[in-house]
Tab-separated table of C-alpha atoms and ligand atoms in Angstrom:
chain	number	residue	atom	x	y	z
H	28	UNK	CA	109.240	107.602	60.205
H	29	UNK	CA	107.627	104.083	58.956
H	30	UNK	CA	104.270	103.737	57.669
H	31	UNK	CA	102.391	100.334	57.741
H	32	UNK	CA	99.669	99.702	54.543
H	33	UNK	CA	98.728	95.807	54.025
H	34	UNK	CA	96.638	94.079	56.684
H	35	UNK	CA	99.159	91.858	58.672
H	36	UNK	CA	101.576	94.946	58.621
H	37	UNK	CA	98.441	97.210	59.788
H	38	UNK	CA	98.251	94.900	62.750
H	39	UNK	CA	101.617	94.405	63.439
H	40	UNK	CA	101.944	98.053	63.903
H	41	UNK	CA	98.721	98.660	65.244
H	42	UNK	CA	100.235	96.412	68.763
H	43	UNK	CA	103.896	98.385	68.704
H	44	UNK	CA	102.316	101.714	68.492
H	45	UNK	CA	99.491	100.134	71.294
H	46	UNK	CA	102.744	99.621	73.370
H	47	UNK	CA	103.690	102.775	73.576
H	48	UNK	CA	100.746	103.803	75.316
H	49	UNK	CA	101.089	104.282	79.171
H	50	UNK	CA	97.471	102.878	80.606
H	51	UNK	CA	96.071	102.886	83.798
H	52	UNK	CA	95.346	99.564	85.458
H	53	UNK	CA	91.886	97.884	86.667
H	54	UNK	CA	91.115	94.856	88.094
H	55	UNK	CA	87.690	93.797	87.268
H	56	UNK	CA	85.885	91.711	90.019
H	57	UNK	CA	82.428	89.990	90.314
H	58	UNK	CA	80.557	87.195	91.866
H	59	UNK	CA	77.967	84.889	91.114
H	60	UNK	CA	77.169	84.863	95.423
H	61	UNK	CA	79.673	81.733	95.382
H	62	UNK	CA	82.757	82.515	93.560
H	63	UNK	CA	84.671	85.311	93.240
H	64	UNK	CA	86.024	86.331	89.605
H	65	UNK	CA	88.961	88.669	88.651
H	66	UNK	CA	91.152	89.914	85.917
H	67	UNK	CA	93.140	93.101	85.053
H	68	UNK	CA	92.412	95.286	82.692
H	69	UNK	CA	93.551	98.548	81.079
H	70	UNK	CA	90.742	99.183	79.027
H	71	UNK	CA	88.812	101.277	80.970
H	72	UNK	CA	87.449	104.108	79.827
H	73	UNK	CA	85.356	106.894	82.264
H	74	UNK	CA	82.289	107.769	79.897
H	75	UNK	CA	79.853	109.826	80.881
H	76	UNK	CA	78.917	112.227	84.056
H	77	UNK	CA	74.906	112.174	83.095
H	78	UNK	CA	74.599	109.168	84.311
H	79	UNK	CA	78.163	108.553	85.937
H	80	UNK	CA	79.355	105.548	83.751
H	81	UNK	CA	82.169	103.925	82.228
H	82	UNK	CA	83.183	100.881	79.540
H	83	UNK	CA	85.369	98.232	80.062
H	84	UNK	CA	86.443	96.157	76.855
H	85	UNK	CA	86.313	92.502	77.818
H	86	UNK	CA	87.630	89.585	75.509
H	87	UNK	CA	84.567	87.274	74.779
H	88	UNK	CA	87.445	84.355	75.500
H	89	UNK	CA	88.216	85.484	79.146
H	90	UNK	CA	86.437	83.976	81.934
H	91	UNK	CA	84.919	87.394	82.852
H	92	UNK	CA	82.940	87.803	80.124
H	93	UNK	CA	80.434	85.501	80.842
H	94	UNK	CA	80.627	86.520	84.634
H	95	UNK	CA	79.928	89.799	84.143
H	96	UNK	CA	76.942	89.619	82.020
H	97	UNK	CA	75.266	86.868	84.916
H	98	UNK	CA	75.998	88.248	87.531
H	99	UNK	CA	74.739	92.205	85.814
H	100	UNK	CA	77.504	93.963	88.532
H	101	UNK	CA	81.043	94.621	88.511
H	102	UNK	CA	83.812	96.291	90.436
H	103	UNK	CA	86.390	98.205	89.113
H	104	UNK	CA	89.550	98.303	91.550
H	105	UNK	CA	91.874	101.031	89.826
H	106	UNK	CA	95.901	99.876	90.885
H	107	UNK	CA	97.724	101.754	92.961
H	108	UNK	CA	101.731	101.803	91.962
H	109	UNK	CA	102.275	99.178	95.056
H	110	UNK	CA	100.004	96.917	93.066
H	111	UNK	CA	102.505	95.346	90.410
H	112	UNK	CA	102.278	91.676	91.697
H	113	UNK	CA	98.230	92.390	91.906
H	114	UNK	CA	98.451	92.973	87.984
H	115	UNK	CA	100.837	90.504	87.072
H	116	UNK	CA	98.312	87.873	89.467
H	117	UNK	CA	95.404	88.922	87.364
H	118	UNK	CA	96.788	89.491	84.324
H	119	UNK	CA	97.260	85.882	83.837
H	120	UNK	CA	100.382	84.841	86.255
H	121	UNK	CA	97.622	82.991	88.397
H	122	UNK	CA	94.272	81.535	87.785
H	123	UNK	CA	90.805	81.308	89.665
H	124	UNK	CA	90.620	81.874	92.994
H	125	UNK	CA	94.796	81.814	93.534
H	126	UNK	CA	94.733	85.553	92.106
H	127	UNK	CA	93.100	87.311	95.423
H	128	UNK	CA	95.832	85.632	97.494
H	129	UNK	CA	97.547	88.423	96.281
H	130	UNK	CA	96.778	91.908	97.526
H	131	UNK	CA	94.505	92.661	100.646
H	132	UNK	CA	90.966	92.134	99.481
H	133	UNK	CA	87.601	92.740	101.282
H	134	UNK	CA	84.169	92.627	100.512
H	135	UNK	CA	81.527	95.502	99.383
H	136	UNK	CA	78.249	95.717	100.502
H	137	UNK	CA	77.183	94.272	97.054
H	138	UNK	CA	79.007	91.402	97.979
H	139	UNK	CA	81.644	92.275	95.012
H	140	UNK	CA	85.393	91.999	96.102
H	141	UNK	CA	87.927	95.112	96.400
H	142	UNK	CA	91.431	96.050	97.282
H	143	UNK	CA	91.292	97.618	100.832
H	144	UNK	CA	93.936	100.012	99.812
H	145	UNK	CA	92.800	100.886	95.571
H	146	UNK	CA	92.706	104.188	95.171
H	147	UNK	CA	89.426	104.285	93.668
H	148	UNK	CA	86.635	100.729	93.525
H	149	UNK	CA	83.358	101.645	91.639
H	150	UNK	CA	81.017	99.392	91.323
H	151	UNK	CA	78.845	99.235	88.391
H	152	UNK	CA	75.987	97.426	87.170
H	153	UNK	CA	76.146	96.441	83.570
H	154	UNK	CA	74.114	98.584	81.442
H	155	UNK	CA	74.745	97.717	78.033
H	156	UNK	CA	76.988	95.504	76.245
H	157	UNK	CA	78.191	96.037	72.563
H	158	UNK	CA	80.070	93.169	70.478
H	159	UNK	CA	83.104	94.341	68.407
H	160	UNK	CA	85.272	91.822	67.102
H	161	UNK	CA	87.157	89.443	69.859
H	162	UNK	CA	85.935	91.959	72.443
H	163	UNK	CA	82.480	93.398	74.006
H	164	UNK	CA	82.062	96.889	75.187
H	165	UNK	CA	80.565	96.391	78.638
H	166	UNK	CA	79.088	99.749	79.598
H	167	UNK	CA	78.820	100.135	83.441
H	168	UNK	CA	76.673	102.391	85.330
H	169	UNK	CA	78.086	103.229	88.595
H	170	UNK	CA	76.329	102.096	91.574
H	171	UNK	CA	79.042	103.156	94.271
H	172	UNK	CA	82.806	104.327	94.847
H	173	UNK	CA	85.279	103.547	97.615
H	174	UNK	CA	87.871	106.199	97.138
H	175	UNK	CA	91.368	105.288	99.523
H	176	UNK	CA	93.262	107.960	101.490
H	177	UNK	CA	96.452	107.478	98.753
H	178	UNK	CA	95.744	107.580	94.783
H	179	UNK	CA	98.518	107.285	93.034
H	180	UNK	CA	97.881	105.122	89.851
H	181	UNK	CA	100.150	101.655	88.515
H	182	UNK	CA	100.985	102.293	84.977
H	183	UNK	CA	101.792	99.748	82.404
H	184	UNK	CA	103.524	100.408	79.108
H	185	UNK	CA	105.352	98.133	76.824
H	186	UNK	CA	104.576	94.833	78.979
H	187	UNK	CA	105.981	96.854	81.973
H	188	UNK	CA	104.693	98.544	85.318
H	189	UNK	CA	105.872	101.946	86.142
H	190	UNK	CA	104.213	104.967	87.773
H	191	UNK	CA	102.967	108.722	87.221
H	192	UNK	CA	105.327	111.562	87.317
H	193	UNK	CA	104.626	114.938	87.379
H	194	UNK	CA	106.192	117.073	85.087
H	195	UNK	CA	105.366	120.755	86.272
S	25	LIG	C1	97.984	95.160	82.013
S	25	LIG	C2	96.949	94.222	81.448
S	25	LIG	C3	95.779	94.749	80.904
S	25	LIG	C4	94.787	93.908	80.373
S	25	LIG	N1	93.649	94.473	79.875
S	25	LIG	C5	92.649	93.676	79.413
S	25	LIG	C6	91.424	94.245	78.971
S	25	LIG	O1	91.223	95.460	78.984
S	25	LIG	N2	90.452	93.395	78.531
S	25	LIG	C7	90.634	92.026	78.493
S	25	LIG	O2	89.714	91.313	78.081
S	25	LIG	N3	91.795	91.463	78.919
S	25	LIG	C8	92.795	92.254	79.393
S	25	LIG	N4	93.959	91.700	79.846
S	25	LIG	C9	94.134	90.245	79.786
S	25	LIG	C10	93.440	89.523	80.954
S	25	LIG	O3	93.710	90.129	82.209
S	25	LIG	C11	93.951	88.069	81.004
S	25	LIG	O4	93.691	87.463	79.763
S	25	LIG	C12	93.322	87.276	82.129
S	25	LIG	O5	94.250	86.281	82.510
S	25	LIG	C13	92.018	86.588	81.722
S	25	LIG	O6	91.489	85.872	82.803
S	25	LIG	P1	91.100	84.292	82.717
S	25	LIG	O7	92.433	83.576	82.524
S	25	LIG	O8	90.465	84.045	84.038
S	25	LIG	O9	90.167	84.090	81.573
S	25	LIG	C14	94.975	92.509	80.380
S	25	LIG	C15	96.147	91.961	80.934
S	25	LIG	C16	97.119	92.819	81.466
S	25	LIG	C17	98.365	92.217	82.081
């Protein structure tokens, strides 16, 4: 077993042992009524019943961040395991609009976008935000959910997509 103690070693292990951890995948839309904004994300947390809410960490240097906090509502579109080329398309493979030319997308009633076939979209109005760092805690509270017929969820571990097996 290794054990990390000065700062740049801290961090260096802090990312491997961050790799090792299988996350679900979100892609986080919104709209300013215009344009349509996107990005995956695996930071999504569920956080409380009473109300139903959840937090999304978003990097204060992504193009989302300021989205989310004008336009007050997002979508969260969990991935289903046929979504790989949906993560790798918001995750940074394409930019802007380009992303929702991959994956079937259709509009909520909000006028957010979402995957026709996610297994879960909730939309959320943002309800608080807390700054930490490079990152801000957006805290959604959940307006609505789509839930899809199939819900099996994409995974992604150590820069890779896989999906959820059932051991017993
Ligand atoms: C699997 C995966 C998970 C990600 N999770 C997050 C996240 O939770 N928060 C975040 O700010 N960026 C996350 N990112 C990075 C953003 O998706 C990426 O930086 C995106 O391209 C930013 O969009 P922009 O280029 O329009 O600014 C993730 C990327 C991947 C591939």
């Amino acid at each position: 077993m290794s054990t990390t103690t000065d700062a740049p070693q801290v961090a260096n292990g802090f990312r491997s042992a961050m790799r090792r951890m299988a996350s679900s995948v979100c892609v986080i839309t919104t709209s300013n009524g215009e344009m349509h904004q996107g990005m995956a994300a695996s930071s999504v947390t569920s956080l409380s019943m009473q109300p139903p809410s959840l937090l999304v960490c978003i990097n204060k240097s992504v193009a989302m961040h300021e989205a989310v906090h004008k336009a007050g509502l997002f979508c969260v579109n969990l991935l289903g395991e046929q979504h790989g080329p949906v993560c790798d398309a918001f995750g940074g493979k394409l930019s802007g609009q380009e992303r929702f030319t991959v994956g079937q997308w259709t509009e909520s009633a909000q006028g957010l976008r979402y995957l026709i076939d996610a297994p879960a979209a909730i939309i959320c109005r943002l309800a608080a935000a807390h700054d930490y760092g490079t990152h801000t805690i957006c805290i959604g509270a959940v307006e609505d959910v789509i839930l899809a017929e199939h819900g099996a969820p994409l995974l992604y571990r150590e820069g890779g997509v896989g999906k959820f097996v059932h051991l017993v």
